[in-house]
Amino acid sequence: MNRHAIAVALRALRQTLLGPDAPPGRPLLARWPGPARYAAPVGLLAALGLFLITLTVESEWGLPPPIALLFAAMTVAPLLALPRRPLLAWRLTVLALLICTFNAPADQDWPWTPPLALGSVAVLAVVVARVDRPVLAWVVTISTVPVLTLVHPDNRVPVLLLLGALAIVGDLIRRNRMSRHALAAQAELSEREQERRAVLEERTRIARELHDVVAHHMSLIAVQAETAPYRLTDVPAPAAAEFVAIAASARDALTDMRRLLGVLRSETTGPETAPQPDLTDLGVMVDAARRAGLPVTLDAGPADDGRVPAPVGLAAYRIVQEGLANAARHAAGAEVRVTVRAGRSGLEVRVENSPADVRPTADGGSGHGLTGMRERAISLGGTFTAGPLPDGGYAVVAELPYDAEGGDR
């Protein structure tokens, strides 16, 4: 045996005898909150019954009342500690098995009272399902000491076989529980990773779409700066040089933006040549949804007054698009109402559906869903909320702020 195995065995022995208690695990009645409510009083009544039974048996064996009371208390104490301190309950059980035997009648097949024998089996069954293998080995080994020293030779083999069976079953239960916990942790980690990836992909998609909007403005700046000396009369030489510098900076910015777009574009995403949609395209999208069988009504004010900046219009279009997709997937047959209201300081976008058999849920199918809508609203400094309505429907609401004085010109 190498040093590492000896060190592991010694640590396990120290844990078994003096170490902190094993975790109790999930309560047995956790799935049934109704019965679990009565577990404590029922357990106390059962412990009291075992105490009285043990006291009666010990009195029949001729023990003095103080000793009988002590032995009855030592029989019940492990069962009281078992729910929260299983390893401590096992230590008390071994102590009771070694002590509560010296006055048993000689004609008895077992040196212990029935409550102590059955309670010891129950405690051991719980403990072996809570501790790891090194501690389990010591628990079973130490538990055999009272059996080998106090049990009649004719009864030792069945008891030892019972101990071995409990150890094997308990180890299988513990490993199965650990496997379930590991799978649950892995599933939670995978879900978080998928959510994080969905957020990153949506942010990348938003950046690619905003590239066209920003590039449009930078192109206008470059063109205006280059043509300013020809469109304006009597432009001083320093001002003309400044216009040339502005045009050059705008062209450099466009070049850097194209490089950035190449970094953001994934391997499976080709260049997007179609113009980015805005509020003026909502009617076309709603008509397409109606032709697909989705009952949609659109309530939107004039969208061509130039007050809504292009990034806000693009975000509003995508939010409505994903809201309609969610309604079609998760609230089939429900009536959908799209409301877009442009104010002096912001744009309110609302997509709600009437009650349906299935409610909209987040991120179903497309990989964006509520995550994408929330990211678009937050990227513009706005807010996004989603949730059920009092009548049983579902609504998503986005507030997209903007400066009306600084909109597209």
mmCIF file of N, CA, C and O in Angstrom, residues 30-96:
data_model
loop_
_atom_site.group_PDB
_atom_site.id
_atom_site.type_symbol
_atom_site.label_atom_id
_atom_site.label_comp_id
_atom_site.label_asym_id
_atom_site.label_seq_id
_atom_site.Cartn_x
_atom_site.Cartn_y
_atom_site.Cartn_z
ATOM 1 N N ALA A 30 -39.559 16.228 0.673
ATOM 2 C CA ALA A 30 -39.493 17.562 0.079
ATOM 3 C C ALA A 30 -40.472 17.714 -1.080
ATOM 4 O O ALA A 30 -40.969 18.809 -1.349
ATOM 5 N N ARG A 31 -40.758 16.623 -1.794
ATOM 6 C CA ARG A 31 -41.671 16.718 -2.926
ATOM 7 C C ARG A 31 -43.132 16.811 -2.505
ATOM 8 O O ARG A 31 -43.990 17.121 -3.318
ATOM 9 N N TRP A 32 -43.410 16.476 -1.271
ATOM 10 C CA TRP A 32 -44.787 16.504 -0.786
ATOM 11 C C TRP A 32 -44.850 17.436 0.422
ATOM 12 O O TRP A 32 -44.697 17.010 1.576
ATOM 13 N N PRO A 33 -45.035 18.731 0.190
ATOM 14 C CA PRO A 33 -45.012 19.685 1.298
ATOM 15 C C PRO A 33 -46.106 19.450 2.315
ATOM 16 O O PRO A 33 -45.955 19.774 3.486
ATOM 17 N N GLY A 34 -47.240 18.854 1.901
ATOM 18 C CA GLY A 34 -48.304 18.570 2.858
ATOM 19 C C GLY A 34 -47.880 17.575 3.912
ATOM 20 O O GLY A 34 -47.874 17.883 5.125
ATOM 21 N N PRO A 35 -47.477 16.330 3.530
ATOM 22 C CA PRO A 35 -46.996 15.375 4.534
ATOM 23 C C PRO A 35 -45.764 15.854 5.291
ATOM 24 O O PRO A 35 -45.593 15.539 6.468
ATOM 25 N N ALA A 36 -44.873 16.606 4.618
ATOM 26 C CA ALA A 36 -43.662 17.073 5.293
ATOM 27 C C ALA A 36 -43.999 17.995 6.458
ATOM 28 O O ALA A 36 -43.223 18.115 7.414
ATOM 29 N N ARG A 37 -45.146 18.643 6.397
ATOM 30 C CA ARG A 37 -45.549 19.540 7.472
ATOM 31 C C ARG A 37 -45.736 18.790 8.784
ATOM 32 O O ARG A 37 -45.526 19.336 9.873
ATOM 33 N N TYR A 38 -46.137 17.516 8.685
ATOM 34 C CA TYR A 38 -46.408 16.736 9.892
ATOM 35 C C TYR A 38 -45.263 15.796 10.228
ATOM 36 O O TYR A 38 -45.388 14.962 11.138
ATOM 37 N N ALA A 39 -44.137 15.870 9.508
ATOM 38 C CA ALA A 39 -43.037 14.938 9.752
ATOM 39 C C ALA A 39 -42.451 15.132 11.144
ATOM 40 O O ALA A 39 -42.161 14.147 11.844
ATOM 41 N N ALA A 40 -42.241 16.389 11.566
ATOM 42 C CA ALA A 40 -41.617 16.639 12.869
ATOM 43 C C ALA A 40 -42.474 16.130 14.022
ATOM 44 O O ALA A 40 -41.990 15.377 14.876
ATOM 45 N N PRO A 41 -43.775 16.509 14.103
ATOM 46 C CA PRO A 41 -44.566 15.990 15.233
ATOM 47 C C PRO A 41 -44.734 14.478 15.201
ATOM 48 O O PRO A 41 -44.686 13.825 16.251
ATOM 49 N N VAL A 42 -44.904 13.908 14.010
ATOM 50 C CA VAL A 42 -45.030 12.448 13.928
ATOM 51 C C VAL A 42 -43.732 11.777 14.362
ATOM 52 O O VAL A 42 -43.734 10.758 15.070
ATOM 53 N N GLY A 43 -42.587 12.332 13.955
ATOM 54 C CA GLY A 43 -41.303 11.773 14.362
ATOM 55 C C GLY A 43 -41.097 11.846 15.863
ATOM 56 O O GLY A 43 -40.579 10.902 16.479
ATOM 57 N N LEU A 44 -41.503 12.950 16.478
ATOM 58 C CA LEU A 44 -41.372 13.065 17.934
ATOM 59 C C LEU A 44 -42.259 12.059 18.651
ATOM 60 O O LEU A 44 -41.843 11.451 19.654
ATOM 61 N N LEU A 45 -43.472 11.871 18.148
ATOM 62 C CA LEU A 45 -44.358 10.869 18.762
ATOM 63 C C LEU A 45 -43.772 9.469 18.615
ATOM 64 O O LEU A 45 -43.827 8.657 19.556
ATOM 65 N N ALA A 46 -43.201 9.165 17.425
ATOM 66 C CA ALA A 46 -42.584 7.854 17.236
ATOM 67 C C ALA A 46 -41.388 7.666 18.164
ATOM 68 O O ALA A 46 -41.194 6.582 18.740
ATOM 69 N N ALA A 47 -40.568 8.719 18.327
ATOM 70 C CA ALA A 47 -39.432 8.620 19.242
ATOM 71 C C ALA A 47 -39.895 8.401 20.671
ATOM 72 O O ALA A 47 -39.301 7.614 21.427
ATOM 73 N N LEU A 48 -40.964 9.095 21.057
ATOM 74 C CA LEU A 48 -41.497 8.890 22.401
ATOM 75 C C LEU A 48 -41.996 7.468 22.578
ATOM 76 O O LEU A 48 -41.771 6.838 23.639
ATOM 77 N N GLY A 49 -42.665 6.914 21.555
ATOM 78 C CA GLY A 49 -43.118 5.529 21.631
ATOM 79 C C GLY A 49 -41.960 4.557 21.762
ATOM 80 O O GLY A 49 -42.002 3.619 22.587
ATOM 81 N N LEU A 50 -40.891 4.754 20.985
ATOM 82 C CA LEU A 50 -39.719 3.887 21.098
ATOM 83 C C LEU A 50 -39.051 4.028 22.461
ATOM 84 O O LEU A 50 -38.546 3.037 23.023
ATOM 85 N N PHE A 51 -39.053 5.235 22.992
ATOM 86 C CA PHE A 51 -38.474 5.448 24.321
ATOM 87 C C PHE A 51 -39.229 4.645 25.366
ATOM 88 O O PHE A 51 -38.627 3.960 26.219
ATOM 89 N N LEU A 52 -40.561 4.685 25.298
ATOM 90 C CA LEU A 52 -41.368 3.953 26.279
ATOM 91 C C LEU A 52 -41.216 2.449 26.095
ATOM 92 O O LEU A 52 -41.143 1.693 27.086
ATOM 93 N N ILE A 53 -41.161 1.981 24.833
ATOM 94 C CA ILE A 53 -40.989 0.545 24.597
ATOM 95 C C ILE A 53 -39.642 0.073 25.129
ATOM 96 O O ILE A 53 -39.544 -0.970 25.812
ATOM 97 N N THR A 54 -38.579 0.842 24.853
ATOM 98 C CA THR A 54 -37.245 0.473 25.338
ATOM 99 C C THR A 54 -37.201 0.486 26.860
ATOM 100 O O THR A 54 -36.602 -0.407 27.488
ATOM 101 N N LEU A 55 -37.843 1.475 27.453
ATOM 102 C CA LEU A 55 -37.862 1.558 28.917
ATOM 103 C C LEU A 55 -38.572 0.356 29.525
ATOM 104 O O LEU A 55 -38.120 -0.210 30.538
ATOM 105 N N THR A 56 -39.649 -0.073 28.890
ATOM 106 C CA THR A 56 -40.378 -1.246 29.388
ATOM 107 C C THR A 56 -39.537 -2.504 29.295
ATOM 108 O O THR A 56 -39.459 -3.311 30.236
ATOM 109 N N VAL A 57 -38.882 -2.703 28.135
ATOM 110 C CA VAL A 57 -38.046 -3.894 27.952
ATOM 111 C C VAL A 57 -36.884 -3.899 28.933
ATOM 112 O O VAL A 57 -36.557 -4.936 29.539
ATOM 113 N N GLU A 58 -36.216 -2.760 29.082
ATOM 114 C CA GLU A 58 -35.085 -2.694 29.998
ATOM 115 C C GLU A 58 -35.540 -2.950 31.430
ATOM 116 O O GLU A 58 -34.815 -3.584 32.224
ATOM 117 N N SER A 59 -36.728 -2.483 31.800
ATOM 118 C CA SER A 59 -37.241 -2.736 33.150
ATOM 119 C C SER A 59 -37.525 -4.225 33.345
ATOM 120 O O SER A 59 -37.275 -4.788 34.422
ATOM 121 N N GLU A 60 -38.053 -4.880 32.298
ATOM 122 C CA GLU A 60 -38.294 -6.319 32.383
ATOM 123 C C GLU A 60 -36.995 -7.099 32.517
ATOM 124 O O GLU A 60 -36.971 -8.202 33.076
ATOM 125 N N TRP A 61 -35.885 -6.561 31.998
ATOM 126 C CA TRP A 61 -34.589 -7.220 32.138
ATOM 127 C C TRP A 61 -33.971 -7.005 33.519
ATOM 128 O O TRP A 61 -32.891 -7.517 33.805
ATOM 129 N N GLY A 62 -34.646 -6.219 34.328
ATOM 130 C CA GLY A 62 -34.181 -6.046 35.697
ATOM 131 C C GLY A 62 -33.237 -4.894 35.910
ATOM 132 O O GLY A 62 -32.559 -4.829 36.942
ATOM 133 N N LEU A 63 -33.158 -3.951 34.958
ATOM 134 C CA LEU A 63 -32.282 -2.796 35.137
ATOM 135 C C LEU A 63 -32.873 -1.815 36.129
ATOM 136 O O LEU A 63 -34.097 -1.619 36.181
ATOM 137 N N PRO A 64 -32.048 -1.158 36.939
ATOM 138 C CA PRO A 64 -32.561 -0.106 37.810
ATOM 139 C C PRO A 64 -33.160 1.028 36.965
ATOM 140 O O PRO A 64 -32.713 1.271 35.837
ATOM 141 N N PRO A 65 -34.155 1.744 37.485
ATOM 142 C CA PRO A 65 -34.799 2.809 36.704
ATOM 143 C C PRO A 65 -33.828 3.840 36.124
ATOM 144 O O PRO A 65 -33.967 4.220 34.954
ATOM 145 N N PRO A 66 -32.807 4.328 36.870
ATOM 146 C CA PRO A 66 -31.898 5.308 36.245
ATOM 147 C C PRO A 66 -31.152 4.731 35.045
ATOM 148 O O PRO A 66 -31.006 5.405 34.012
ATOM 149 N N ILE A 67 -30.680 3.486 35.165
ATOM 150 C CA ILE A 67 -29.960 2.879 34.041
ATOM 151 C C ILE A 67 -30.912 2.621 32.874
ATOM 152 O O ILE A 67 -30.565 2.814 31.701
ATOM 153 N N ALA A 68 -32.126 2.186 33.189
ATOM 154 C CA ALA A 68 -33.109 1.951 32.136
ATOM 155 C C ALA A 68 -33.429 3.251 31.389
ATOM 156 O O ALA A 68 -33.554 3.264 30.149
ATOM 157 N N LEU A 69 -33.567 4.346 32.137
ATOM 158 C CA LEU A 69 -33.821 5.640 31.489
ATOM 159 C C LEU A 69 -32.634 6.042 30.603
ATOM 160 O O LEU A 69 -32.822 6.567 29.493
ATOM 161 N N LEU A 70 -31.408 5.811 31.082
ATOM 162 C CA LEU A 70 -30.218 6.155 30.297
ATOM 163 C C LEU A 70 -30.167 5.343 29.011
ATOM 164 O O LEU A 70 -29.922 5.892 27.919
ATOM 165 N N PHE A 71 -30.415 4.035 29.112
ATOM 166 C CA PHE A 71 -30.370 3.193 27.923
ATOM 167 C C PHE A 71 -31.472 3.552 26.932
ATOM 168 O O PHE A 71 -31.268 3.541 25.705
ATOM 169 N N ALA A 72 -32.654 3.888 27.440
ATOM 170 C CA ALA A 72 -33.747 4.285 26.546
ATOM 171 C C ALA A 72 -33.415 5.591 25.834
ATOM 172 O O ALA A 72 -33.692 5.756 24.637
ATOM 173 N N ALA A 73 -32.783 6.520 26.570
ATOM 174 C CA ALA A 73 -32.390 7.781 25.942
ATOM 175 C C ALA A 73 -31.315 7.548 24.894
ATOM 176 O O ALA A 73 -31.333 8.158 23.812
ATOM 177 N N MET A 74 -30.355 6.664 25.176
ATOM 178 C CA MET A 74 -29.308 6.368 24.192
ATOM 179 C C MET A 74 -29.877 5.659 22.969
ATOM 180 O O MET A 74 -29.316 5.757 21.872
ATOM 181 N N THR A 75 -30.988 4.956 23.122
ATOM 182 C CA THR A 75 -31.624 4.303 21.975
ATOM 183 C C THR A 75 -32.317 5.307 21.072
ATOM 184 O O THR A 75 -32.271 5.193 19.834
ATOM 185 N N VAL A 76 -32.939 6.316 21.662
ATOM 186 C CA VAL A 76 -33.735 7.277 20.889
ATOM 187 C C VAL A 76 -32.886 8.419 20.351
ATOM 188 O O VAL A 76 -33.177 8.989 19.286
ATOM 189 N N ALA A 77 -31.807 8.782 21.043
ATOM 190 C CA ALA A 77 -30.994 9.939 20.641
ATOM 191 C C ALA A 77 -30.491 9.858 19.205
ATOM 192 O O ALA A 77 -30.549 10.858 18.466
ATOM 193 N N PRO A 78 -29.974 8.707 18.714
ATOM 194 C CA PRO A 78 -29.522 8.668 17.313
ATOM 195 C C PRO A 78 -30.639 8.959 16.318
ATOM 196 O O PRO A 78 -30.397 9.615 15.281
ATOM 197 N N LEU A 79 -31.848 8.501 16.610
ATOM 198 C CA LEU A 79 -32.952 8.742 15.684
ATOM 199 C C LEU A 79 -33.337 10.215 15.649
ATOM 200 O O LEU A 79 -33.750 10.727 14.607
ATOM 201 N N LEU A 80 -33.197 10.917 16.772
ATOM 202 C CA LEU A 80 -33.494 12.352 16.792
ATOM 203 C C LEU A 80 -32.437 13.145 16.028
ATOM 204 O O LEU A 80 -32.743 14.171 15.411
ATOM 205 N N ALA A 81 -31.187 12.692 16.062
ATOM 206 C CA ALA A 81 -30.114 13.403 15.359
ATOM 207 C C ALA A 81 -30.018 13.022 13.892
ATOM 208 O O ALA A 81 -29.341 13.716 13.119
ATOM 209 N N LEU A 82 -30.675 11.938 13.487
ATOM 210 C CA LEU A 82 -30.504 11.411 12.138
ATOM 211 C C LEU A 82 -30.894 12.380 11.023
ATOM 212 O O LEU A 82 -30.162 12.494 10.028
ATOM 213 N N PRO A 83 -32.024 13.125 11.087
ATOM 214 C CA PRO A 83 -32.415 13.965 9.941
ATOM 215 C C PRO A 83 -31.377 15.017 9.565
ATOM 216 O O PRO A 83 -31.164 15.276 8.382
ATOM 217 N N ARG A 84 -30.713 15.627 10.553
ATOM 218 C CA ARG A 84 -29.774 16.712 10.252
ATOM 219 C C ARG A 84 -28.314 16.329 10.474
ATOM 220 O O ARG A 84 -27.432 16.940 9.890
ATOM 221 N N ARG A 85 -28.038 15.367 11.326
ATOM 222 C CA ARG A 85 -26.653 14.981 11.636
ATOM 223 C C ARG A 85 -26.516 13.469 11.522
ATOM 224 O O ARG A 85 -26.388 12.767 12.532
ATOM 225 N N PRO A 86 -26.539 12.916 10.309
ATOM 226 C CA PRO A 86 -26.513 11.453 10.171
ATOM 227 C C PRO A 86 -25.237 10.807 10.702
ATOM 228 O O PRO A 86 -25.281 9.733 11.301
ATOM 229 N N LEU A 87 -24.079 11.449 10.476
ATOM 230 C CA LEU A 87 -22.842 10.844 10.964
ATOM 231 C C LEU A 87 -22.787 10.864 12.486
ATOM 232 O O LEU A 87 -22.310 9.899 13.117
ATOM 233 N N LEU A 88 -23.259 11.926 13.104
ATOM 234 C CA LEU A 88 -23.346 11.965 14.561
ATOM 235 C C LEU A 88 -24.314 10.891 15.066
ATOM 236 O O LEU A 88 -24.059 10.241 16.099
ATOM 237 N N ALA A 89 -25.429 10.700 14.373
ATOM 238 C CA ALA A 89 -26.380 9.658 14.762
ATOM 239 C C ALA A 89 -25.719 8.280 14.708
ATOM 240 O O ALA A 89 -25.953 7.440 15.595
ATOM 241 N N TRP A 90 -24.878 8.051 13.708
ATOM 242 C CA TRP A 90 -24.195 6.756 13.626
ATOM 243 C C TRP A 90 -23.222 6.583 14.792
ATOM 244 O O TRP A 90 -23.118 5.501 15.379
ATOM 245 N N ARG A 91 -22.479 7.636 15.164
ATOM 246 C CA ARG A 91 -21.563 7.547 16.301
ATOM 247 C C ARG A 91 -22.317 7.226 17.585
ATOM 248 O O ARG A 91 -21.867 6.386 18.385
ATOM 249 N N LEU A 92 -23.453 7.883 17.790
ATOM 250 C CA LEU A 92 -24.262 7.588 18.976
ATOM 251 C C LEU A 92 -24.798 6.164 18.932
ATOM 252 O O LEU A 92 -24.916 5.497 19.974
ATOM 253 N N THR A 93 -25.112 5.684 17.725
ATOM 254 C CA THR A 93 -25.622 4.319 17.596
ATOM 255 C C THR A 93 -24.562 3.296 17.985
ATOM 256 O O THR A 93 -24.837 2.322 18.709
ATOM 257 N N VAL A 94 -23.334 3.471 17.495
ATOM 258 C CA VAL A 94 -22.250 2.552 17.853
ATOM 259 C C VAL A 94 -22.014 2.570 19.356
ATOM 260 O O VAL A 94 -21.813 1.516 19.995
ATOM 261 N N LEU A 95 -22.050 3.761 19.930
ATOM 262 C CA LEU A 95 -21.873 3.861 21.385
ATOM 263 C C LEU A 95 -22.982 3.127 22.118
ATOM 264 O O LEU A 95 -22.722 2.404 23.105
ATOM 265 N N ALA A 96 -24.218 3.258 21.650
ATOM 266 C CA ALA A 96 -25.334 2.560 22.297
ATOM 267 C C ALA A 96 -25.218 1.052 22.128
ATOM 268 O O ALA A 96 -25.516 0.282 23.060
#
